[in-house]
mmCIF file of C-alpha atoms in Angstrom:
data_model
loop_
_atom_site.group_PDB
_atom_site.id
_atom_site.type_symbol
_atom_site.label_atom_id
_atom_site.label_comp_id
_atom_site.label_asym_id
_atom_site.label_seq_id
_atom_site.Cartn_x
_atom_site.Cartn_y
_atom_site.Cartn_z
ATOM 1 C CA ALA I 1 -57.860 78.632 136.851
ATOM 2 C CA LEU I 2 -55.517 81.388 137.993
ATOM 3 C CA ARG I 3 -52.489 79.237 137.182
ATOM 4 C CA LEU I 4 -53.801 78.541 133.689
ATOM 5 C CA TYR I 5 -54.558 82.201 133.075
ATOM 6 C CA ARG I 6 -51.026 83.101 134.165
ATOM 7 C CA GLU I 7 -49.521 80.478 131.883
ATOM 8 C CA ALA I 8 -51.565 81.687 128.916
ATOM 9 C CA ALA I 9 -50.754 85.318 129.702
ATOM 10 C CA ASP I 10 -47.037 84.526 129.892
ATOM 11 C CA ARG I 11 -47.352 83.040 126.404
ATOM 12 C CA GLY I 12 -48.878 86.274 125.128
ATOM 13 C CA ASN I 13 -52.561 85.308 125.002
ATOM 14 C CA LEU I 14 -54.379 88.644 125.058
ATOM 15 C CA ARG I 15 -57.681 87.283 126.332
ATOM 16 C CA ALA I 16 -55.854 85.645 129.222
ATOM 17 C CA LEU I 17 -54.135 88.938 130.075
ATOM 18 C CA VAL I 18 -57.482 90.711 130.257
ATOM 19 C CA SER I 19 -59.175 87.879 132.167
ATOM 20 C CA LEU I 20 -56.333 87.740 134.667
ATOM 21 C CA GLY I 21 -56.575 91.501 135.040
ATOM 22 C CA LEU I 22 -60.290 91.254 135.819
ATOM 23 C CA ILE I 23 -59.594 88.634 138.486
ATOM 24 C CA LEU I 24 -56.927 90.779 140.133
ATOM 25 C CA GLU I 25 -59.034 93.941 139.887
ATOM 26 C CA SER I 26 -62.029 92.327 141.576
ATOM 27 C CA GLY I 27 -60.071 90.169 144.018
ATOM 28 C CA ASP I 28 -62.100 87.145 142.970
ATOM 29 C CA GLY I 29 -60.456 84.326 144.940
ATOM 30 C CA VAL I 30 -57.109 86.133 145.067
ATOM 31 C CA PRO I 31 -55.701 89.148 146.903
ATOM 32 C CA LYS I 32 -56.972 92.290 145.204
ATOM 33 C CA ASP I 33 -54.278 93.966 143.101
ATOM 34 C CA VAL I 34 -55.744 96.875 141.174
ATOM 35 C CA ARG I 35 -52.443 98.274 139.953
ATOM 36 C CA GLY I 36 -51.359 94.829 138.848
ATOM 37 C CA ALA I 37 -54.618 94.493 136.935
ATOM 38 C CA TYR I 38 -54.072 97.793 135.138
ATOM 39 C CA GLY I 39 -50.557 96.705 134.250
ATOM 40 C CA LEU I 40 -52.021 93.633 132.573
ATOM 41 C CA TYR I 41 -54.568 95.780 130.717
ATOM 42 C CA GLU I 42 -51.693 97.980 129.539
ATOM 43 C CA ARG I 43 -49.818 94.952 128.224
ATOM 44 C CA ALA I 44 -52.917 93.663 126.461
ATOM 45 C CA ALA I 45 -53.751 97.066 124.975
ATOM 46 C CA THR I 46 -50.202 97.565 123.722
ATOM 47 C CA ALA I 47 -50.393 94.175 122.013
ATOM 48 C CA GLY I 48 -53.668 95.097 120.292
ATOM 49 C CA SER I 49 -56.460 93.956 122.615
ATOM 50 C CA PRO I 50 -59.565 96.194 122.383
ATOM 51 C CA ASP I 51 -60.825 94.849 125.721
ATOM 52 C CA GLY I 52 -57.560 95.694 127.420
ATOM 53 C CA ALA I 53 -57.651 99.172 125.909
ATOM 54 C CA ILE I 54 -61.227 99.772 127.083
ATOM 55 C CA ASN I 55 -60.547 98.600 130.649
ATOM 56 C CA LEU I 56 -57.430 100.750 130.886
ATOM 57 C CA ALA I 57 -59.270 103.733 129.377
ATOM 58 C CA VAL I 58 -62.008 103.450 132.016
ATOM 59 C CA ALA I 59 -59.375 103.481 134.760
ATOM 60 C CA LEU I 60 -57.692 106.539 133.261
ATOM 61 C CA MET I 61 -61.018 108.359 132.980
ATOM 62 C CA GLN I 62 -61.921 107.585 136.596
ATOM 63 C CA GLY I 63 -58.551 108.689 137.914
ATOM 64 C CA THR I 64 -58.691 106.686 141.156
ATOM 65 C CA ALA I 65 -56.040 103.954 141.186
ATOM 66 C CA LEU I 66 -54.287 105.628 138.249
ATOM 67 C CA PRO I 67 -53.760 109.355 137.610
ATOM 68 C CA ARG I 68 -56.584 110.721 135.473
ATOM 69 C CA ASN I 69 -55.460 110.997 131.861
ATOM 70 C CA VAL I 70 -58.304 111.831 129.486
ATOM 71 C CA PRO I 71 -56.203 112.227 126.291
ATOM 72 C CA ARG I 72 -54.631 108.797 126.811
ATOM 73 C CA ALA I 73 -58.055 107.279 127.523
ATOM 74 C CA ILE I 74 -59.443 108.754 124.309
ATOM 75 C CA GLU I 75 -56.452 107.438 122.401
ATOM 76 C CA LEU I 76 -57.080 103.940 123.744
ATOM 77 C CA LEU I 77 -60.809 104.055 122.995
ATOM 78 C CA THR I 78 -60.163 105.334 119.485
ATOM 79 C CA ALA I 79 -57.721 102.512 118.798
ATOM 80 C CA ALA I 80 -60.197 99.952 120.141
ATOM 81 C CA SER I 81 -62.987 101.427 118.030
ATOM 82 C CA GLU I 82 -60.831 101.278 114.916
ATOM 83 C CA GLN I 83 -60.183 97.620 115.710
ATOM 84 C CA GLY I 84 -63.924 96.973 115.650
ATOM 85 C CA SER I 85 -64.980 97.379 119.281
ATOM 86 C CA ALA I 86 -68.630 98.421 119.509
ATOM 87 C CA ILE I 87 -68.274 99.279 123.203
ATOM 88 C CA ALA I 88 -65.400 101.648 122.486
ATOM 89 C CA ALA I 89 -67.363 103.390 119.735
ATOM 90 C CA PHE I 90 -70.334 103.796 122.070
ATOM 91 C CA ASN I 91 -68.145 105.187 124.852
ATOM 92 C CA LEU I 92 -66.623 107.687 122.421
ATOM 93 C CA GLY I 93 -70.155 108.759 121.533
ATOM 94 C CA VAL I 94 -71.014 109.314 125.188
ATOM 95 C CA LEU I 95 -67.858 111.361 125.721
ATOM 96 C CA ALA I 96 -68.595 113.432 122.612
ATOM 97 C CA GLU I 97 -72.205 113.945 123.708
ATOM 98 C CA GLN I 98 -70.925 115.253 127.049
ATOM 99 C CA SER I 99 -68.285 117.411 125.313
ATOM 100 C CA VAL I 100 -65.535 115.624 127.253
ATOM 101 C CA SER I 101 -63.851 114.746 123.986
ATOM 102 C CA GLY I 102 -65.286 115.966 120.723
ATOM 103 C CA THR I 103 -68.661 117.627 120.360
ATOM 104 C CA PRO I 104 -72.311 116.552 120.473
ATOM 105 C CA ALA I 105 -72.296 116.985 116.696
ATOM 106 C CA GLN I 106 -69.828 114.076 116.453
ATOM 107 C CA ALA I 107 -71.716 111.853 118.874
ATOM 108 C CA LEU I 108 -74.318 110.696 116.357
ATOM 109 C CA ASP I 109 -71.654 109.236 114.062
ATOM 110 C CA TYR I 110 -70.083 107.368 116.979
ATOM 111 C CA PHE I 111 -73.449 105.929 117.987
ATOM 112 C CA ARG I 112 -74.130 104.882 114.395
ATOM 113 C CA LYS I 113 -70.757 103.163 114.296
ATOM 114 C CA ALA I 114 -71.497 101.425 117.609
ATOM 115 C CA ILE I 115 -74.747 100.138 116.117
ATOM 116 C CA GLU I 116 -72.984 98.859 113.016
ATOM 117 C CA LEU I 117 -70.505 97.026 115.226
ATOM 118 C CA GLY I 118 -73.280 95.468 117.310
ATOM 119 C CA ASP I 119 -73.948 97.657 120.367
ATOM 120 C CA VAL I 120 -77.727 98.095 120.462
ATOM 121 C CA ARG I 121 -77.428 100.852 123.090
ATOM 122 C CA GLY I 122 -76.548 103.097 120.175
ATOM 123 C CA TYR I 123 -80.152 103.078 118.952
ATOM 124 C CA ARG I 124 -81.554 104.860 122.000
ATOM 125 C CA ALA I 125 -78.537 107.151 122.299
ATOM 126 C CA ALA I 126 -78.950 108.264 118.679
ATOM 127 C CA ALA I 127 -82.677 108.737 119.207
ATOM 128 C CA VAL I 128 -82.021 111.082 122.134
ATOM 129 C CA LEU I 129 -79.792 113.329 120.022
ATOM 130 C CA LEU I 130 -82.310 113.479 117.177
ATOM 131 C CA ASP I 131 -85.253 113.973 119.508
ATOM 132 C CA GLU I 132 -83.639 116.860 121.372
ATOM 133 C CA GLY I 133 -81.716 118.326 118.450
ATOM 134 C CA ARG I 134 -78.517 118.073 120.461
ATOM 135 C CA GLY I 135 -75.575 118.663 118.136
ATOM 136 C CA THR I 136 -77.722 117.739 115.145
ATOM 137 C CA PRO I 137 -80.933 119.104 113.620
ATOM 138 C CA LYS I 138 -84.029 117.931 115.459
ATOM 139 C CA ASN I 139 -85.595 115.077 113.503
ATOM 140 C CA PRO I 140 -88.585 113.335 115.141
ATOM 141 C CA ALA I 141 -89.023 110.870 112.262
ATOM 142 C CA SER I 142 -85.420 109.641 112.491
ATOM 143 C CA ALA I 143 -85.604 109.599 116.282
ATOM 144 C CA ALA I 144 -88.679 107.373 116.022
ATOM 145 C CA GLU I 145 -86.902 105.021 113.620
ATOM 146 C CA PHE I 146 -84.007 104.606 116.036
ATOM 147 C CA LEU I 147 -86.382 104.151 118.955
ATOM 148 C CA LEU I 148 -88.253 101.402 117.135
ATOM 149 C CA ARG I 149 -84.969 99.735 116.287
ATOM 150 C CA ALA I 150 -84.168 99.807 120.005
ATOM 151 C CA VAL I 151 -87.542 98.202 120.730
ATOM 152 C CA ALA I 152 -86.737 95.408 118.296
ATOM 153 C CA ALA I 153 -83.152 94.825 119.404
ATOM 154 C CA ASP I 154 -82.620 95.515 123.102
ATOM 155 C CA SER I 155 -83.557 93.439 126.145
ATOM 156 C CA GLY I 156 -86.883 95.215 126.610
ATOM 157 C CA ASP I 157 -85.768 98.512 128.143
ATOM 158 C CA ALA I 158 -87.089 100.596 125.250
ATOM 159 C CA ILE I 159 -90.587 99.146 125.563
ATOM 160 C CA GLU I 160 -90.569 99.768 129.302
ATOM 161 C CA GLU I 161 -89.533 103.377 128.797
ATOM 162 C CA LEU I 162 -92.073 104.057 126.067
ATOM 163 C CA THR I 163 -94.960 102.521 127.984
ATOM 164 C CA LYS I 164 -94.484 104.632 131.086
ATOM 165 C CA ALA I 165 -96.289 107.954 131.373
ATOM 166 C CA THR I 166 -93.116 110.027 131.306
ATOM 167 C CA LYS I 167 -91.918 113.009 129.325
ATOM 168 C CA SER I 168 -88.615 111.488 128.269
ATOM 169 C CA TRP I 169 -89.489 112.006 124.620
ATOM 170 C CA SER I 170 -91.015 114.920 122.750
ATOM 171 C CA ALA I 171 -94.599 114.696 121.570
ATOM 172 C CA GLU I 172 -93.356 115.011 117.979
ATOM 173 C CA THR I 173 -91.192 111.902 118.291
ATOM 174 C CA ILE I 174 -93.949 109.886 119.978
ATOM 175 C CA ARG I 175 -96.348 110.927 117.211
ATOM 176 C CA ALA I 176 -93.804 109.672 114.684
ATOM 177 C CA VAL I 177 -93.593 106.365 116.582
ATOM 178 C CA GLN I 178 -97.393 106.068 116.582
ATOM 179 C CA GLN I 179 -97.583 106.847 112.876
ATOM 180 C CA ARG I 180 -94.938 104.241 112.079
ATOM 181 C CA LEU I 181 -96.736 101.629 114.150
ATOM 182 C CA GLN I 182 -100.018 102.570 112.466
ATOM 183 C CA GLN I 183 -98.450 102.192 109.011
ATOM 184 C CA ALA I 184 -97.331 98.709 109.996
ATOM 185 C CA GLY I 185 -100.879 97.868 111.079
ATOM 186 C CA TYR I 186 -99.953 97.543 114.754
ATOM 187 C CA TYR I 187 -101.582 100.661 116.183
ATOM 188 C CA GLN I 188 -105.161 101.863 115.840
ATOM 189 C CA GLY I 189 -105.192 104.551 118.530
ATOM 190 C CA SER I 190 -105.066 108.300 118.158
ATOM 191 C CA ILE I 191 -101.899 110.023 116.968
ATOM 192 C CA ASP I 192 -101.669 112.203 120.061
ATOM 193 C CA GLY I 193 -97.959 112.178 120.887
ATOM 194 C CA ARG I 194 -98.505 110.562 124.281
ATOM 195 C CA ASN I 195 -96.593 107.528 125.415
ATOM 196 C CA GLY I 196 -97.862 105.159 128.056
ATOM 197 C CA PRO I 197 -99.353 101.699 128.617
ATOM 198 C CA LYS I 198 -101.609 101.961 125.567
ATOM 199 C CA LEU I 199 -98.540 101.571 123.345
ATOM 200 C CA ARG I 200 -97.409 98.271 124.863
ATOM 201 C CA PRO I 201 -99.425 95.840 122.661
ATOM 202 C CA SER I 202 -98.328 97.645 119.498
ATOM 203 C CA LEU I 203 -94.700 97.774 120.546
ATOM 204 C CA GLN I 204 -94.712 94.119 121.503
ATOM 205 C CA ARG I 205 -96.077 93.189 118.088
ATOM 206 C CA TRP I 206 -93.413 95.379 116.505
ATOM 207 C CA ARG I 207 -90.725 93.678 118.548
ATOM 208 C CA SER I 208 -91.914 90.319 117.245
ATOM 209 C CA GLY I 209 -91.347 91.234 113.620
ATOM 210 C CA GLY I 210 -91.967 94.856 112.761
ATOM 211 C CA ASN I 211 -88.272 95.666 112.724
ATOM 212 C CA LEU I 212 -88.140 94.066 109.290
ATOM 213 C CA LEU I 213 -90.121 97.029 107.978
ATOM 214 C CA LEU I 214 -87.609 99.671 109.037
ATOM 215 C CA LYS I 215 -85.577 101.601 106.558
ATOM 216 C CA ASN I 216 -81.795 101.390 106.487
ATOM 217 C CA GLY I 217 -79.633 104.225 107.728
#
């Protein structure tokens, strides 16, 4: 497999460059060569590979095997995002939310773009910003919409979070979730703004088909 990856990489196959880099970085069946891996990511990124750009950007942000270079990492992520990488758009949103690059006010647009490109993590991330009013006006109704989209689209993490008796979300946003579920005919409990196990049956029904009732945007 390593020989074939090398042959494909030598012929300029970008996926092979990235795959070979992952093998060298992890030392999977070969001597570990982190710097060699990053060199392959650099080659792939320069040739237009979003995956190569993302992997190199992560290394530059971490600043362990390579000198930390945040501006270069942002440049790589931006290029990957413009090429259609959902992961890059999401990572730019996280960095903006943390004020590492950009501002929390810009994060919501990055998360929306990540969603459009197919990264469902953007739903919860957008909901957090709207729930807390971080960099954007607080909007419980919109936060609830994004949360319910997460319930419908992710691997089940959103349901688990919403059915635990935690205070991760404001009472206003949970009330909006309950109202939306009630409108869909999935919830008959009180609109009390409390999450917990009582929401599980309603959320599971929503996950099975309620997402079709959500508004766009």
